[in-house]
Amino acid sequence: MSHSFWSLVFGRLDFDSLDFLKAFFHPDLNDVIVSGASWVVILGAVVTAALLTWFRLWGPLWSKWLISVDHKRIGVMYIVLALIMLARGVLEGVVMRAQQADGLHGGFVSADHFAQLFSTHGTIMIFFMAMPFLTGLINIVVPLQIGARDVSFPMLNSLSLGLTVSGAMLVMISLVIGDFSTGGWTAYPPYTEPDFQPGAGVDYWIWAVTLAGLGSTLTGINFVVTILKERAPGMTLLRMPIFTWNALCTSLLLVFAMPPLTVAGLMLAADRYLGFHFFTNTLGGNMMNYANLFWQFGHPEVYILILPAFGVYGEVIATFSGKRLYGYVTLVIATMAIGFLSFGVWLHHFFTMGQDADVNAVFGIATMLIGIPTGVKVYDWMATMFRGRIRFSVPMVYALAFMVLFVLGGLTGILLANPTVDFQVHNTLFLVAHFHNMLIPGTLFGMLAGYTYWFPKVFGFRLNDRWGYIAAFSWIIGYFLAFMPLYAVGLMGMTRRTVSYTNSAFEPWFLVAGAGAFFVTVALVTLCVQLYVSIRDRELTRDIGGDPWNARTLEWATPSPVPAYNFPVMPHIHALDAFAVAKEAGFGYQEPTSYSDIHLPGNTWAGVIAAVFGTALGFGLVWHMWWLAWLSLAVLAVSLIARALLGDRHPVKIPATEVRRQYRAWLEKVRAVTPVTRALEWDHRNCGVAATEYFEEAAE
Amino acid sequence: MLVSKIRSREDAYRHDLRGYQAGFILAAILTIIPFALVASGTFSTIATLWVIGVIALIQIAVHIRYFLHVDLSPERREELYLMLFSGALVTLMIAGMLWLLFNLHTRMM
Amino acid sequence: MNVIARSLGLTWVAEYDHEHDRAASALSGFWLFMMSDLIIFGLMFATYVTMLTPMSFAGGPTPKELFELPGAALETAALLTSTYTFGMASLAIKFDRGLGKVKSWLLITLALGLVFLALEIREFAHMVAEGAVPQRSGFLSAFFGLVPLHGVHVTAGVTWLVMMLIQINRTGLTGSAKSRIARLALFWHFLDLIWVGIFSVVYLGGIA
């Protein structure tokens, strides 16, 4: 009786699932690490809550952030999520590197724990670090770059954030309660079928990824419509900044590439929960279809991750070379070509699955074709720098490191695109080295460059440059030391996802990689220090004029931090790089002749409800607490329907006089500021107004 | 003036109505043909499957034209491009998937 | 003028600060959602077709043994007619034929949607009674992945239709109601289009 009552309420959850107690019952090193990680999560949550209470920040957090529909605040929340998950993902990577450095004949981590580590590391880095980071940047930047008040569907934007957060919450909860999947970030069946992994782990993976994927699809829809419908008058498609172009392509990929993931995830869930036979060994299941479906998502996903970074590099390289982007139209065409081709190459992720050589050949050739538009981009960036006055600022350091390392990684990609070569190195650390080579210099450096570049726009002060350089060089050195050796051990035959090895020839390489992991840890710490120092010294780096880098696009033509309404009146665009042209003509800071009232959407609880009840839904499903799952689903459905029926009940109206007062006050401050030349870019005298010094190039 | 406006509005209504009627009748015919073919079993299986496939594609085009109102006119260009783009992608995905999985199936036999 | 403006780069113009056409944006967003959904259905169709092999029948029932033409024909008739009646409702809205007409066409559509769902549930119950459950074989898993997915969409459409009937009963044909019914109409016609694929591939293809 009591047992059945327990299982009715708690499903299959029991005391053994509570990781944070493990160290007390089985005090060996592995379980101490498991428990320690869960205590870090618990303590982190408790300390955060305590600090919020101590500084009385719950109210502002709620009213200014959590229920806000302002795209800039939503973007910041995405990036905060990404940075928290980055910390966890990096630390897991460091534990894995340490394990393998120590892994000759053993090591300190159990095989099962190691499998959970690489599964969560991959899942987190893709879905809960890179995706939120790029979504956050797109959220902050795109509406500003196209001169819009907000995105097309502000409530939906908040909802997407809530769904992404609920996925991330599930991954964090898995650290405290129960185990995560050991099936890698790809969760291939039949290993992830209940016959082999009956526990909660794979279910955590399924629901985390499905919820976040749903959020990403909605984000994609939102930004395609925003970019196509909300552009300021005069901003034709070919006057859009390059970041916006990349965001458009990314959003289209989100709309069309997320469905295969949803299909694969839900089919796997049907197998696990309802005994279907989509991917089972028995009764006519076809596990090879899972690999097919997963990579129909997975390959476009690679470009979802890289295209926004390409966009950031385009802006950063043009700005810090003091030139307009070379070959803008070719970059646009290359972006769209990459986006379309990315749907036609998914099979290269499983060349060795057993299909005919001619099938492999077709997909191998298609894969190599993608190298062409990517090469166009690299040449365009180099031509942009050619004869420019290059400033080696922090974002530019990331961009230069990217260009060298990404080409290296791209070349190993061309190697892997050849099926015959792939047969030799597939499933080895060579592959691991390859995709880290693409994703760290590509996505992560791009995101960090964007973070440094647009930080003053969002918060009104620059990030500390000295700590920025230290972080950037730590990332570069750390990346190089940690992953270049993996190419070598991969070629020597070390398989990926392996906890230990017996070939002593691998050990020196793993020791070097372990040293790299140390530098990566340093990079992570310096990022935190940089943030602390920057906030502490914010009075020295104030960005009053809103244009600290003498940049070219529209987002720099408005105050920093950006007011909720973005622009006092709608800008009318007459040229590509409109702000650069205006500054050159001496019209950088004009006053509008007249103002009108501004209407903004009201706050909404949708995001919070999605985050809380999405998490509860996933948790209920993972632990078979059916009452919780049904209840959460009902709350989600009812609140969405209610929101649809009631509409936006608290729209905000800002009267024209108030807009004029604020804008005039800002113009006064701007006029009081001394414009600085680029030589003083990182000096405290840079208050965000650029002196006209070398505009010869822009004149033609 | 007023009268002519009403009449043209009435014409527009009849025009739209005829559109829906034409779509409905075409769709009904294109549904009945394959059902009748399968019920009677006149053709061989392969021939029947070909006819079903071709007629289904025509019927989808009819639905898009008469019910979703996506045609070649300039004001529907946006939806047309979107549908063509999505159609290209879904064709690519399905074709690749069938090629791959039936190839694997043959090799496993 | 144009040349001068071009060299200015950007100008600030208050009168351009108009209210955006919310309904048009919502319609575009809905189109994108449907195309995303189309990919889901496309992959479910492809999965179903790859499961039409003796290996995936796994000794269980085959399409020829399971499917019957009359049932599929009735379901098709209900759904196809409902798409026409929804078209009539859209016309009544477009040409201001009065709230009563809109409501009655929508009610007929709703009734046909419910008939379709009832027929479909009856068919599934029949299959389950024969032991043709999704747990039986890969082929049946694929069938119960594809056809009920469409049924769930129709259920969502029916629910949405009920909500719209409530809304126009309370507030009349406001701008928001019209915009929502326009999107629902797209959704409804889209589901009918998917059904063309289902009766061709699953039922006719299976029986032929």
PDB file of N, CA, C and O in Angstrom, chain A residues 280-327:
ATOM      1  N   THR A 280      14.192  -0.163 -32.453  1.00  0.00           N
ATOM      2  CA  THR A 280      14.628  -1.304 -31.649  1.00  0.00           C
ATOM      3  C   THR A 280      15.329  -2.353 -32.503  1.00  0.00           C
ATOM      4  O   THR A 280      15.278  -2.312 -33.735  1.00  0.00           O
ATOM      5  N   ASN A 281      15.973  -3.304 -31.816  1.00  0.00           N
ATOM      6  CA  ASN A 281      16.607  -4.418 -32.531  1.00  0.00           C
ATOM      7  C   ASN A 281      15.563  -5.382 -33.041  1.00  0.00           C
ATOM      8  O   ASN A 281      15.773  -6.062 -34.038  1.00  0.00           O
ATOM      9  N   THR A 282      14.460  -5.511 -32.286  1.00  0.00           N
ATOM     10  CA  THR A 282      13.500  -6.570 -32.568  1.00  0.00           C
ATOM     11  C   THR A 282      12.280  -6.026 -33.291  1.00  0.00           C
ATOM     12  O   THR A 282      12.057  -4.816 -33.343  1.00  0.00           O
ATOM     13  N   LEU A 283      11.489  -6.932 -33.828  1.00  0.00           N
ATOM     14  CA  LEU A 283      10.180  -6.624 -34.404  1.00  0.00           C
ATOM     15  C   LEU A 283      10.220  -5.484 -35.424  1.00  0.00           C
ATOM     16  O   LEU A 283       9.338  -4.636 -35.463  1.00  0.00           O
ATOM     17  N   GLY A 284      11.250  -5.468 -36.230  1.00  0.00           N
ATOM     18  CA  GLY A 284      11.240  -4.589 -37.389  1.00  0.00           C
ATOM     19  C   GLY A 284      11.601  -3.151 -37.136  1.00  0.00           C
ATOM     20  O   GLY A 284      11.330  -2.291 -37.971  1.00  0.00           O
ATOM     21  N   GLY A 285      12.237  -2.858 -35.999  1.00  0.00           N
ATOM     22  CA  GLY A 285      12.723  -1.504 -35.808  1.00  0.00           C
ATOM     23  C   GLY A 285      13.941  -1.253 -36.694  1.00  0.00           C
ATOM     24  O   GLY A 285      14.575  -2.185 -37.173  1.00  0.00           O
ATOM     25  N   ASN A 286      14.249   0.006 -36.937  1.00  0.00           N
ATOM     26  CA  ASN A 286      15.357   0.325 -37.828  1.00  0.00           C
ATOM     27  C   ASN A 286      16.199   1.428 -37.185  1.00  0.00           C
ATOM     28  O   ASN A 286      15.921   2.610 -37.334  1.00  0.00           O
ATOM     29  N   MET A 287      17.238   0.996 -36.444  1.00  0.00           N
ATOM     30  CA  MET A 287      18.026   1.989 -35.706  1.00  0.00           C
ATOM     31  C   MET A 287      18.808   2.895 -36.650  1.00  0.00           C
ATOM     32  O   MET A 287      19.179   3.993 -36.275  1.00  0.00           O
ATOM     33  N   MET A 288      19.004   2.459 -37.894  1.00  0.00           N
ATOM     34  CA  MET A 288      19.766   3.299 -38.816  1.00  0.00           C
ATOM     35  C   MET A 288      18.961   4.540 -39.212  1.00  0.00           C
ATOM     36  O   MET A 288      19.528   5.570 -39.554  1.00  0.00           O
ATOM     37  N   ASN A 289      17.644   4.436 -39.116  1.00  0.00           N
ATOM     38  CA  ASN A 289      16.815   5.603 -39.391  1.00  0.00           C
ATOM     39  C   ASN A 289      17.069   6.702 -38.361  1.00  0.00           C
ATOM     40  O   ASN A 289      16.958   7.884 -38.667  1.00  0.00           O
ATOM     41  N   TYR A 290      17.420   6.314 -37.131  1.00  0.00           N
ATOM     42  CA  TYR A 290      17.681   7.350 -36.124  1.00  0.00           C
ATOM     43  C   TYR A 290      18.896   8.178 -36.525  1.00  0.00           C
ATOM     44  O   TYR A 290      18.845   9.412 -36.487  1.00  0.00           O
ATOM     45  N   ALA A 291      19.977   7.482 -36.912  1.00  0.00           N
ATOM     46  CA  ALA A 291      21.177   8.217 -37.323  1.00  0.00           C
ATOM     47  C   ALA A 291      20.826   9.167 -38.464  1.00  0.00           C
ATOM     48  O   ALA A 291      21.237  10.331 -38.489  1.00  0.00           O
ATOM     49  N   ASN A 292      20.022   8.644 -39.411  1.00  0.00           N
ATOM     50  CA  ASN A 292      19.602   9.463 -40.547  1.00  0.00           C
ATOM     51  C   ASN A 292      18.829  10.701 -40.092  1.00  0.00           C
ATOM     52  O   ASN A 292      19.154  11.833 -40.448  1.00  0.00           O
ATOM     53  N   LEU A 293      17.799  10.491 -39.242  1.00  0.00           N
ATOM     54  CA  LEU A 293      16.977  11.627 -38.802  1.00  0.00           C
ATOM     55  C   LEU A 293      17.797  12.594 -37.960  1.00  0.00           C
ATOM     56  O   LEU A 293      17.718  13.814 -38.133  1.00  0.00           O
ATOM     57  N   PHE A 294      18.593  12.037 -37.050  1.00  0.00           N
ATOM     58  CA  PHE A 294      19.343  12.916 -36.148  1.00  0.00           C
ATOM     59  C   PHE A 294      20.263  13.841 -36.932  1.00  0.00           C
ATOM     60  O   PHE A 294      20.348  15.032 -36.652  1.00  0.00           O
ATOM     61  N   TRP A 295      20.926  13.289 -37.946  1.00  0.00           N
ATOM     62  CA  TRP A 295      21.877  14.145 -38.663  1.00  0.00           C
ATOM     63  C   TRP A 295      21.200  15.019 -39.703  1.00  0.00           C
ATOM     64  O   TRP A 295      21.793  15.985 -40.180  1.00  0.00           O
ATOM     65  N   GLN A 296      19.972  14.689 -40.076  1.00  0.00           N
ATOM     66  CA  GLN A 296      19.238  15.660 -40.907  1.00  0.00           C
ATOM     67  C   GLN A 296      19.016  16.941 -40.122  1.00  0.00           C
ATOM     68  O   GLN A 296      18.945  18.032 -40.685  1.00  0.00           O
ATOM     69  N   PHE A 297      18.915  16.792 -38.800  1.00  0.00           N
ATOM     70  CA  PHE A 297      18.981  17.976 -37.939  1.00  0.00           C
ATOM     71  C   PHE A 297      20.436  18.386 -37.733  1.00  0.00           C
ATOM     72  O   PHE A 297      20.784  19.557 -37.841  1.00  0.00           O
ATOM     73  N   GLY A 298      21.270  17.390 -37.412  1.00  0.00           N
ATOM     74  CA  GLY A 298      22.596  17.673 -36.879  1.00  0.00           C
ATOM     75  C   GLY A 298      23.488  18.446 -37.811  1.00  0.00           C
ATOM     76  O   GLY A 298      24.244  19.306 -37.387  1.00  0.00           O
ATOM     77  N   HIS A 299      23.399  18.162 -39.121  1.00  0.00           N
ATOM     78  CA  HIS A 299      24.311  18.922 -39.960  1.00  0.00           C
ATOM     79  C   HIS A 299      23.906  20.382 -40.141  1.00  0.00           C
ATOM     80  O   HIS A 299      24.730  21.269 -39.948  1.00  0.00           O
ATOM     81  N   PRO A 300      22.637  20.669 -40.472  1.00  0.00           N
ATOM     82  CA  PRO A 300      22.267  22.089 -40.479  1.00  0.00           C
ATOM     83  C   PRO A 300      22.563  22.767 -39.131  1.00  0.00           C
ATOM     84  O   PRO A 300      22.938  23.938 -39.089  1.00  0.00           O
ATOM     85  N   GLU A 301      22.443  22.002 -38.054  1.00  0.00           N
ATOM     86  CA  GLU A 301      22.746  22.553 -36.730  1.00  0.00           C
ATOM     87  C   GLU A 301      24.172  23.103 -36.669  1.00  0.00           C
ATOM     88  O   GLU A 301      24.422  24.145 -36.064  1.00  0.00           O
ATOM     89  N   VAL A 302      25.101  22.404 -37.313  1.00  0.00           N
ATOM     90  CA  VAL A 302      26.481  22.881 -37.337  1.00  0.00           C
ATOM     91  C   VAL A 302      26.524  24.302 -37.899  1.00  0.00           C
ATOM     92  O   VAL A 302      27.231  25.171 -37.395  1.00  0.00           O
ATOM     93  N   TYR A 303      25.710  24.550 -38.928  1.00  0.00           N
ATOM     94  CA  TYR A 303      25.704  25.889 -39.531  1.00  0.00           C
ATOM     95  C   TYR A 303      24.868  26.865 -38.727  1.00  0.00           C
ATOM     96  O   TYR A 303      25.117  28.068 -38.773  1.00  0.00           O
ATOM     97  N   ILE A 304      23.895  26.349 -37.988  1.00  0.00           N
ATOM     98  CA  ILE A 304      23.197  27.220 -37.044  1.00  0.00           C
ATOM     99  C   ILE A 304      24.214  27.769 -36.055  1.00  0.00           C
ATOM    100  O   ILE A 304      24.175  28.941 -35.667  1.00  0.00           O
ATOM    101  N   LEU A 305      25.154  26.911 -35.638  1.00  0.00           N
ATOM    102  CA  LEU A 305      26.143  27.333 -34.646  1.00  0.00           C
ATOM    103  C   LEU A 305      27.174  28.274 -35.250  1.00  0.00           C
ATOM    104  O   LEU A 305      27.646  29.188 -34.583  1.00  0.00           O
ATOM    105  N   ILE A 306      27.539  28.068 -36.519  1.00  0.00           N
ATOM    106  CA  ILE A 306      28.679  28.814 -37.037  1.00  0.00           C
ATOM    107  C   ILE A 306      28.257  30.113 -37.728  1.00  0.00           C
ATOM    108  O   ILE A 306      28.984  31.101 -37.704  1.00  0.00           O
ATOM    109  N   LEU A 307      27.071  30.138 -38.354  1.00  0.00           N
ATOM    110  CA  LEU A 307      26.726  31.331 -39.142  1.00  0.00           C
ATOM    111  C   LEU A 307      26.653  32.610 -38.303  1.00  0.00           C
ATOM    112  O   LEU A 307      27.166  33.644 -38.732  1.00  0.00           O
ATOM    113  N   PRO A 308      26.014  32.593 -37.119  1.00  0.00           N
ATOM    114  CA  PRO A 308      26.015  33.846 -36.344  1.00  0.00           C
ATOM    115  C   PRO A 308      27.435  34.303 -36.023  1.00  0.00           C
ATOM    116  O   PRO A 308      27.719  35.506 -36.038  1.00  0.00           O
ATOM    117  N   ALA A 309      28.340  33.330 -35.769  1.00  0.00           N
ATOM    118  CA  ALA A 309      29.726  33.708 -35.502  1.00  0.00           C
ATOM    119  C   ALA A 309      30.340  34.355 -36.742  1.00  0.00           C
ATOM    120  O   ALA A 309      31.033  35.372 -36.639  1.00  0.00           O
ATOM    121  N   PHE A 310      30.051  33.799 -37.931  1.00  0.00           N
ATOM    122  CA  PHE A 310      30.520  34.440 -39.173  1.00  0.00           C
ATOM    123  C   PHE A 310      30.025  35.886 -39.229  1.00  0.00           C
ATOM    124  O   PHE A 310      30.758  36.782 -39.646  1.00  0.00           O
ATOM    125  N   GLY A 311      28.773  36.082 -38.839  1.00  0.00           N
ATOM    126  CA  GLY A 311      28.208  37.429 -38.845  1.00  0.00           C
ATOM    127  C   GLY A 311      28.965  38.352 -37.916  1.00  0.00           C
ATOM    128  O   GLY A 311      29.289  39.493 -38.260  1.00  0.00           O
ATOM    129  N   VAL A 312      29.270  37.853 -36.712  1.00  0.00           N
ATOM    130  CA  VAL A 312      30.022  38.670 -35.757  1.00  0.00           C
ATOM    131  C   VAL A 312      31.371  39.043 -36.349  1.00  0.00           C
ATOM    132  O   VAL A 312      31.788  40.208 -36.302  1.00  0.00           O
ATOM    133  N   TYR A 313      32.055  38.033 -36.934  1.00  0.00           N
ATOM    134  CA  TYR A 313      33.381  38.323 -37.494  1.00  0.00           C
ATOM    135  C   TYR A 313      33.283  39.359 -38.605  1.00  0.00           C
ATOM    136  O   TYR A 313      34.152  40.212 -38.739  1.00  0.00           O
ATOM    137  N   GLY A 314      32.232  39.282 -39.405  1.00  0.00           N
ATOM    138  CA  GLY A 314      32.062  40.280 -40.459  1.00  0.00           C
ATOM    139  C   GLY A 314      32.008  41.684 -39.886  1.00  0.00           C
ATOM    140  O   GLY A 314      32.708  42.594 -40.353  1.00  0.00           O
ATOM    141  N   GLU A 315      31.197  41.860 -38.833  1.00  0.00           N
ATOM    142  CA  GLU A 315      31.091  43.190 -38.220  1.00  0.00           C
ATOM    143  C   GLU A 315      32.404  43.604 -37.573  1.00  0.00           C
ATOM    144  O   GLU A 315      32.859  44.743 -37.722  1.00  0.00           O
ATOM    145  N   VAL A 316      33.000  42.665 -36.823  1.00  0.00           N
ATOM    146  CA  VAL A 316      34.204  42.992 -36.055  1.00  0.00           C
ATOM    147  C   VAL A 316      35.358  43.350 -37.000  1.00  0.00           C
ATOM    148  O   VAL A 316      36.050  44.354 -36.801  1.00  0.00           O
ATOM    149  N   ILE A 317      35.540  42.546 -38.044  1.00  0.00           N
ATOM    150  CA  ILE A 317      36.681  42.778 -38.934  1.00  0.00           C
ATOM    151  C   ILE A 317      36.515  44.102 -39.677  1.00  0.00           C
ATOM    152  O   ILE A 317      37.452  44.900 -39.798  1.00  0.00           O
ATOM    153  N   ALA A 318      35.283  44.390 -40.145  1.00  0.00           N
ATOM    154  CA  ALA A 318      35.066  45.663 -40.837  1.00  0.00           C
ATOM    155  C   ALA A 318      35.314  46.833 -39.894  1.00  0.00           C
ATOM    156  O   ALA A 318      36.006  47.802 -40.237  1.00  0.00           O
ATOM    157  N   THR A 319      34.770  46.744 -38.685  1.00  0.00           N
ATOM    158  CA  THR A 319      34.897  47.857 -37.750  1.00  0.00           C
ATOM    159  C   THR A 319      36.348  48.100 -37.358  1.00  0.00           C
ATOM    160  O   THR A 319      36.844  49.232 -37.412  1.00  0.00           O
ATOM    161  N   PHE A 320      37.050  47.035 -36.976  1.00  0.00           N
ATOM    162  CA  PHE A 320      38.399  47.228 -36.456  1.00  0.00           C
ATOM    163  C   PHE A 320      39.450  47.320 -37.554  1.00  0.00           C
ATOM    164  O   PHE A 320      40.635  47.472 -37.264  1.00  0.00           O
ATOM    165  N   SER A 321      39.023  47.195 -38.820  1.00  0.00           N
ATOM    166  CA  SER A 321      39.936  47.525 -39.899  1.00  0.00           C
ATOM    167  C   SER A 321      39.634  48.919 -40.431  1.00  0.00           C
ATOM    168  O   SER A 321      40.312  49.395 -41.343  1.00  0.00           O
ATOM    169  N   GLY A 322      38.587  49.549 -39.911  1.00  0.00           N
ATOM    170  CA  GLY A 322      38.237  50.892 -40.353  1.00  0.00           C
ATOM    171  C   GLY A 322      37.827  50.943 -41.806  1.00  0.00           C
ATOM    172  O   GLY A 322      38.023  51.944 -42.488  1.00  0.00           O
ATOM    173  N   LYS A 323      37.286  49.838 -42.320  1.00  0.00           N
ATOM    174  CA  LYS A 323      36.884  49.792 -43.724  1.00  0.00           C
ATOM    175  C   LYS A 323      35.500  49.198 -43.834  1.00  0.00           C
ATOM    176  O   LYS A 323      35.048  48.494 -42.931  1.00  0.00           O
ATOM    177  N   ARG A 324      34.868  49.455 -44.984  1.00  0.00           N
ATOM    178  CA  ARG A 324      33.626  48.735 -45.195  1.00  0.00           C
ATOM    179  C   ARG A 324      33.958  47.299 -45.572  1.00  0.00           C
ATOM    180  O   ARG A 324      35.067  47.006 -46.034  1.00  0.00           O
ATOM    181  N   LEU A 325      32.974  46.413 -45.335  1.00  0.00           N
ATOM    182  CA  LEU A 325      33.197  44.997 -45.572  1.00  0.00           C
ATOM    183  C   LEU A 325      33.472  44.771 -47.059  1.00  0.00           C
ATOM    184  O   LEU A 325      32.720  45.234 -47.909  1.00  0.00           O
ATOM    185  N   TYR A 326      34.553  44.024 -47.340  1.00  0.00           N
ATOM    186  CA  TYR A 326      34.854  43.729 -48.737  1.00  0.00           C
ATOM    187  C   TYR A 326      33.904  42.632 -49.225  1.00  0.00           C
ATOM    188  O   TYR A 326      33.659  41.646 -48.537  1.00  0.00           O
ATOM    189  N   GLY A 327      33.376  42.802 -50.423  1.00  0.00           N
ATOM    190  CA  GLY A 327      32.583  41.735 -51.041  1.00  0.00           C
ATOM    191  C   GLY A 327      31.310  41.411 -50.290  1.00  0.00           C
ATOM    192  O   GLY A 327      30.966  40.245 -50.109  1.00  0.00           O
TER     193      GLY A 327
END
